[in-house]
mmCIF file of C-alpha atoms in Angstrom:
data_model
loop_
_atom_site.group_PDB
_atom_site.id
_atom_site.type_symbol
_atom_site.label_atom_id
_atom_site.label_comp_id
_atom_site.label_asym_id
_atom_site.label_seq_id
_atom_site.Cartn_x
_atom_site.Cartn_y
_atom_site.Cartn_z
ATOM 1 C CA GLN A 1 -0.126 0.054 0.182
ATOM 2 C CA LYS A 2 1.354 3.450 -0.866
ATOM 3 C CA GLU A 3 1.661 5.989 1.437
ATOM 4 C CA VAL A 4 -0.005 8.248 -0.020
ATOM 5 C CA GLU A 5 -3.419 7.747 -2.834
ATOM 6 C CA GLN A 6 -4.470 9.843 -5.101
ATOM 7 C CA ASP A 7 -6.910 8.862 -7.743
ATOM 8 C CA PRO A 8 -4.875 9.659 -11.337
ATOM 9 C CA GLY A 9 -8.221 10.484 -13.157
ATOM 10 C CA PRO A 10 -8.021 12.019 -15.699
ATOM 11 C CA LEU A 11 -10.633 14.599 -14.803
ATOM 12 C CA SER A 12 -12.286 16.511 -17.637
ATOM 13 C CA VAL A 13 -14.760 19.493 -16.399
ATOM 14 C CA PRO A 14 -16.421 22.586 -18.351
ATOM 15 C CA GLU A 15 -15.259 26.096 -18.130
ATOM 16 C CA GLY A 16 -16.575 27.451 -14.839
ATOM 17 C CA ALA A 17 -17.386 24.018 -12.673
ATOM 18 C CA ILE A 18 -15.788 23.432 -9.828
ATOM 19 C CA VAL A 19 -12.883 20.857 -9.756
ATOM 20 C CA SER A 20 -12.813 18.655 -6.856
ATOM 21 C CA LEU A 21 -9.500 16.709 -6.025
ATOM 22 C CA ASN A 22 -8.023 14.479 -3.118
ATOM 23 C CA CYS A 23 -5.982 12.356 -1.346
ATOM 24 C CA THR A 24 -6.042 9.629 1.411
ATOM 25 C CA TYR A 25 -2.948 8.827 3.530
ATOM 26 C CA SER A 26 -1.717 6.330 5.871
ATOM 27 C CA ASN A 27 1.014 7.732 8.138
ATOM 28 C CA SER A 28 -0.479 9.587 10.889
ATOM 29 C CA ALA A 29 2.381 11.309 11.488
ATOM 30 C CA PHE A 30 2.141 13.574 8.407
ATOM 31 C CA GLN A 31 1.142 17.249 10.026
ATOM 32 C CA TYR A 32 1.825 19.351 7.251
ATOM 33 C CA PHE A 33 -0.001 19.116 3.901
ATOM 34 C CA MET A 34 0.441 20.834 0.274
ATOM 35 C CA TRP A 35 -1.043 20.680 -2.894
ATOM 36 C CA TYR A 36 1.168 21.541 -6.122
ATOM 37 C CA ARG A 37 0.344 22.061 -9.486
ATOM 38 C CA GLN A 38 2.341 20.944 -12.040
ATOM 39 C CA TYR A 39 2.020 21.820 -16.184
ATOM 40 C CA SER A 40 3.293 19.405 -18.765
ATOM 41 C CA ARG A 41 7.196 19.048 -18.319
ATOM 42 C CA LYS A 42 7.392 21.422 -15.788
ATOM 43 C CA GLY A 43 8.662 21.776 -12.007
ATOM 44 C CA PRO A 44 5.485 21.701 -9.475
ATOM 45 C CA GLU A 45 4.381 24.789 -8.483
ATOM 46 C CA LEU A 46 3.208 25.339 -4.666
ATOM 47 C CA LEU A 47 -0.669 26.070 -4.336
ATOM 48 C CA MET A 48 -1.431 26.049 -1.160
ATOM 49 C CA TYR A 49 0.285 24.889 2.122
ATOM 50 C CA THR A 50 -1.754 24.364 5.505
ATOM 51 C CA TYR A 51 -1.040 22.551 9.042
ATOM 52 C CA SER A 52 -2.968 20.395 10.688
ATOM 53 C CA SER A 53 -6.674 19.892 10.543
ATOM 54 C CA GLY A 54 -9.122 22.769 8.981
ATOM 55 C CA ASN A 55 -9.821 24.722 6.012
ATOM 56 C CA LYS A 56 -7.713 27.318 4.012
ATOM 57 C CA GLU A 57 -8.849 29.444 1.307
ATOM 58 C CA ASP A 58 -6.935 31.462 -1.061
ATOM 59 C CA GLY A 59 -8.769 33.142 -4.078
ATOM 60 C CA ARG A 60 -10.225 30.669 -6.224
ATOM 61 C CA PHE A 61 -8.424 27.630 -4.535
ATOM 62 C CA THR A 62 -9.710 25.961 -0.801
ATOM 63 C CA ALA A 63 -7.860 23.268 0.920
ATOM 64 C CA GLN A 64 -9.306 21.197 3.805
ATOM 65 C CA VAL A 65 -7.510 18.434 5.708
ATOM 66 C CA ASP A 66 -9.371 16.076 7.812
ATOM 67 C CA LYS A 67 -6.816 14.293 10.152
ATOM 68 C CA SER A 68 -9.362 12.083 11.875
ATOM 69 C CA SER A 69 -9.890 10.337 8.274
ATOM 70 C CA LYS A 70 -6.533 10.731 6.908
ATOM 71 C CA TYR A 71 -8.179 12.550 4.074
ATOM 72 C CA ILE A 72 -7.178 15.734 2.250
ATOM 73 C CA SER A 73 -9.158 17.580 -0.604
ATOM 74 C CA LEU A 74 -8.815 20.846 -2.682
ATOM 75 C CA PHE A 75 -11.357 22.821 -4.305
ATOM 76 C CA ILE A 76 -11.017 24.721 -7.136
ATOM 77 C CA ARG A 77 -14.121 27.639 -8.041
ATOM 78 C CA ASP A 78 -14.713 28.919 -11.300
ATOM 79 C CA SER A 79 -12.401 26.796 -13.085
ATOM 80 C CA GLN A 80 -10.287 28.017 -16.206
ATOM 81 C CA PRO A 81 -8.787 26.521 -19.095
ATOM 82 C CA SER A 82 -5.480 27.696 -17.858
ATOM 83 C CA ASP A 83 -6.152 25.579 -14.401
ATOM 84 C CA SER A 84 -5.508 22.768 -17.053
ATOM 85 C CA ALA A 85 -2.449 20.905 -15.088
ATOM 86 C CA THR A 86 -1.672 17.708 -12.895
ATOM 87 C CA TYR A 87 -2.127 18.462 -9.456
ATOM 88 C CA LEU A 88 -0.221 16.730 -6.803
ATOM 89 C CA CYS A 89 -0.679 16.616 -3.228
ATOM 90 C CA ALA A 90 2.273 16.271 -1.054
ATOM 91 C CA MET A 91 2.616 16.193 3.038
ATOM 92 C CA ARG A 92 4.949 15.653 6.044
ATOM 93 C CA PRO A 93 5.408 14.902 9.312
ATOM 94 C CA SER A 94 6.886 17.565 12.047
ATOM 95 C CA ASN A 95 10.634 18.219 12.125
ATOM 96 C CA ASP A 96 10.859 15.798 8.863
ATOM 97 C CA TYR A 97 11.943 17.259 5.737
ATOM 98 C CA LYS A 98 11.277 14.853 3.297
ATOM 99 C CA LEU A 99 7.602 15.416 1.208
ATOM 100 C CA SER A 100 5.642 12.689 -0.112
ATOM 101 C CA PHE A 101 3.563 13.086 -2.895
ATOM 102 C CA GLY A 102 0.969 11.172 -4.476
ATOM 103 C CA ALA A 103 1.146 10.289 -7.894
ATOM 104 C CA GLY A 104 -0.779 13.207 -9.440
ATOM 105 C CA THR A 105 -4.351 13.881 -11.056
ATOM 106 C CA THR A 106 -4.532 14.761 -14.297
ATOM 107 C CA VAL A 107 -7.265 17.987 -14.997
ATOM 108 C CA THR A 108 -8.537 19.397 -17.918
ATOM 109 C CA VAL A 109 -10.925 22.400 -18.599
ATOM 110 C CA ARG A 110 -12.758 22.405 -21.165
ATOM 111 C CA ALA A 111 -13.451 25.879 -22.721
ATOM 112 C CA ASP B 1 13.442 37.648 -8.051
ATOM 113 C CA ALA B 2 14.617 34.505 -9.926
ATOM 114 C CA GLY B 3 13.393 31.456 -8.664
ATOM 115 C CA VAL B 4 14.774 28.128 -8.146
ATOM 116 C CA THR B 5 17.046 27.255 -11.609
ATOM 117 C CA GLN B 6 18.670 24.266 -12.688
ATOM 118 C CA SER B 7 20.843 23.194 -15.492
ATOM 119 C CA PRO B 8 21.052 21.383 -17.964
ATOM 120 C CA THR B 9 17.339 21.400 -19.097
ATOM 121 C CA HIS B 10 17.689 17.955 -21.010
ATOM 122 C CA LEU B 11 20.517 15.446 -20.811
ATOM 123 C CA ILE B 12 21.222 11.975 -22.736
ATOM 124 C CA LYS B 13 23.733 9.722 -21.199
ATOM 125 C CA THR B 14 24.468 5.925 -21.987
ATOM 126 C CA ARG B 15 24.343 3.500 -19.258
ATOM 127 C CA GLY B 16 27.172 3.182 -17.048
ATOM 128 C CA GLN B 17 27.948 6.816 -17.317
ATOM 129 C CA GLN B 18 27.857 9.574 -14.942
ATOM 130 C CA VAL B 19 26.018 12.694 -14.857
ATOM 131 C CA THR B 20 25.971 15.661 -12.644
ATOM 132 C CA LEU B 21 23.016 18.244 -12.304
ATOM 133 C CA ARG B 22 23.098 21.576 -10.899
ATOM 134 C CA CYS B 23 20.489 23.669 -9.165
ATOM 135 C CA SER B 24 20.478 27.663 -7.579
ATOM 136 C CA PRO B 25 18.149 27.871 -4.700
ATOM 137 C CA LYS B 26 15.251 30.473 -4.769
ATOM 138 C CA SER B 27 17.507 34.095 -3.311
ATOM 139 C CA GLY B 28 17.161 33.583 0.503
ATOM 140 C CA HIS B 29 17.141 30.152 0.865
ATOM 141 C CA ASP B 30 19.341 27.837 2.364
ATOM 142 C CA THR B 31 18.404 24.223 1.825
ATOM 143 C CA VAL B 32 18.190 22.394 -1.083
ATOM 144 C CA SER B 33 16.317 19.122 -1.724
ATOM 145 C CA TRP B 34 16.559 16.710 -4.520
ATOM 146 C CA TYR B 35 13.581 14.551 -6.035
ATOM 147 C CA GLN B 36 13.327 12.283 -8.673
ATOM 148 C CA GLN B 37 10.047 11.923 -10.849
ATOM 149 C CA ALA B 38 9.416 9.047 -13.153
ATOM 150 C CA LEU B 39 6.741 9.569 -16.155
ATOM 151 C CA GLY B 40 3.170 9.462 -14.457
ATOM 152 C CA GLN B 41 4.173 9.421 -10.523
ATOM 153 C CA GLY B 42 5.046 11.987 -8.061
ATOM 154 C CA PRO B 43 8.402 13.141 -7.067
ATOM 155 C CA GLN B 44 10.446 10.839 -4.858
ATOM 156 C CA PHE B 45 12.854 12.019 -2.016
ATOM 157 C CA ILE B 46 16.387 11.780 -2.889
ATOM 158 C CA PHE B 47 18.173 14.047 -0.174
ATOM 159 C CA GLN B 48 18.472 17.272 1.638
ATOM 160 C CA TYR B 49 21.296 19.306 1.871
ATOM 161 C CA TYR B 50 21.588 22.048 4.894
ATOM 162 C CA GLU B 51 24.877 23.607 5.769
ATOM 163 C CA GLU B 52 26.853 22.373 3.259
ATOM 164 C CA GLU B 53 25.765 18.849 4.617
ATOM 165 C CA GLU B 54 23.259 15.543 3.891
ATOM 166 C CA ARG B 55 20.500 16.290 6.444
ATOM 167 C CA GLN B 56 18.445 13.241 5.341
ATOM 168 C CA ARG B 57 18.342 10.977 2.613
ATOM 169 C CA GLY B 58 15.453 8.975 1.095
ATOM 170 C CA ASN B 59 15.414 5.557 -0.493
ATOM 171 C CA PHE B 60 17.895 5.819 -2.886
ATOM 172 C CA PRO B 61 21.114 3.970 -3.483
ATOM 173 C CA ASP B 62 24.752 5.197 -3.082
ATOM 174 C CA ARG B 63 25.240 5.798 -6.535
ATOM 175 C CA PHE B 64 23.249 8.950 -5.525
ATOM 176 C CA SER B 65 25.430 11.601 -4.283
ATOM 177 C CA GLY B 66 25.114 15.319 -3.543
ATOM 178 C CA HIS B 67 27.070 18.624 -2.512
ATOM 179 C CA GLN B 68 26.395 21.628 -1.425
ATOM 180 C CA PHE B 69 28.269 24.903 -1.795
ATOM 181 C CA PRO B 70 28.877 27.854 0.572
ATOM 182 C CA ASN B 71 26.716 29.678 -1.833
ATOM 183 C CA TYR B 72 23.536 27.359 -1.005
ATOM 184 C CA SER B 73 23.781 26.194 -4.948
ATOM 185 C CA SER B 74 23.762 22.126 -4.790
ATOM 186 C CA GLU B 75 25.127 19.605 -7.264
ATOM 187 C CA LEU B 76 23.481 15.989 -8.073
ATOM 188 C CA ASN B 77 25.787 13.133 -9.145
ATOM 189 C CA VAL B 78 24.699 10.012 -10.224
ATOM 190 C CA ASN B 79 26.973 6.847 -11.076
ATOM 191 C CA ALA B 80 26.963 3.817 -13.089
ATOM 192 C CA LEU B 81 23.651 4.960 -14.824
ATOM 193 C CA LEU B 82 20.875 2.316 -15.602
ATOM 194 C CA LEU B 83 17.812 2.651 -18.059
ATOM 195 C CA GLY B 84 15.710 2.880 -14.580
ATOM 196 C CA ASP B 85 17.600 5.960 -13.680
ATOM 197 C CA SER B 86 15.441 7.965 -16.894
ATOM 198 C CA ALA B 87 13.219 10.610 -15.238
ATOM 199 C CA LEU B 88 13.090 14.571 -14.543
ATOM 200 C CA TYR B 89 15.107 15.155 -11.459
ATOM 201 C CA LEU B 90 13.784 18.090 -9.627
ATOM 202 C CA CYS B 91 15.741 20.425 -7.184
ATOM 203 C CA ALA B 92 13.641 22.505 -4.481
ATOM 204 C CA SER B 93 14.848 25.315 -2.322
ATOM 205 C CA ALA B 94 13.609 26.240 1.341
ATOM 206 C CA TRP B 95 14.511 28.586 3.998
ATOM 207 C CA GLY B 96 14.642 26.181 6.982
ATOM 208 C CA GLY B 97 13.981 22.975 4.791
ATOM 209 C CA TYR B 98 10.340 23.089 5.221
ATOM 210 C CA GLU B 99 7.977 25.068 2.385
ATOM 211 C CA GLN B 100 9.729 23.933 -0.302
ATOM 212 C CA TYR B 101 9.550 25.706 -3.783
ATOM 213 C CA PHE B 102 10.430 23.551 -6.790
ATOM 214 C CA GLY B 103 12.625 24.121 -10.245
ATOM 215 C CA PRO B 104 12.056 23.188 -13.649
ATOM 216 C CA GLY B 105 13.627 19.918 -13.564
ATOM 217 C CA THR B 106 16.178 18.441 -15.744
ATOM 218 C CA ARG B 107 14.952 15.535 -17.879
ATOM 219 C CA LEU B 108 17.442 12.925 -17.906
ATOM 220 C CA THR B 109 17.200 9.817 -20.474
ATOM 221 C CA VAL B 110 19.759 6.827 -20.322
ATOM 222 C CA THR B 111 20.000 4.698 -23.683
#
């Protein structure tokens, strides 16, 4: 079993729709949770960085963490064609520098 | 403000050869981590350098080694290349090692 599970998709939505992405994990020591966006053949770009459980909102992006269920989510409101990319979840324990990543979900937003 | 830079962009090597990849961190960052990303997978942690020392290492063989220079830039060296080493190699920098920002990557092809 992988430490971090992420549905690879692909996910295709019309422009303006809400995109819902999620990851599950098995290591209860994970405390910090991140979402990265990666365009084809580029490096990952940090979108959201959250600590422990709760919600965090930044513009059209909302990240949710439910540590009791070992489940994290990313919602993208009013999706745009420019949001078409692979979205990677990542996480780490406190006082640990190694990020553990999901395999990524490929999203296409159709104009 | 320049972000994380990596060189070269692409590289083609033959099995058994050695390769050196280079990374310059984002201004103000003192920590460099290296990750390997195979096609269709999330990045896998190789190691992290801080104060010119390897601070943490992932599950990679000793063929993978690194170095950090006094200006915080870093090199990743891979010896005795295998076909399976073909991947995108990502460098990430941080202040203190935690919130990591990625460079564009070096795509290594081993033939």
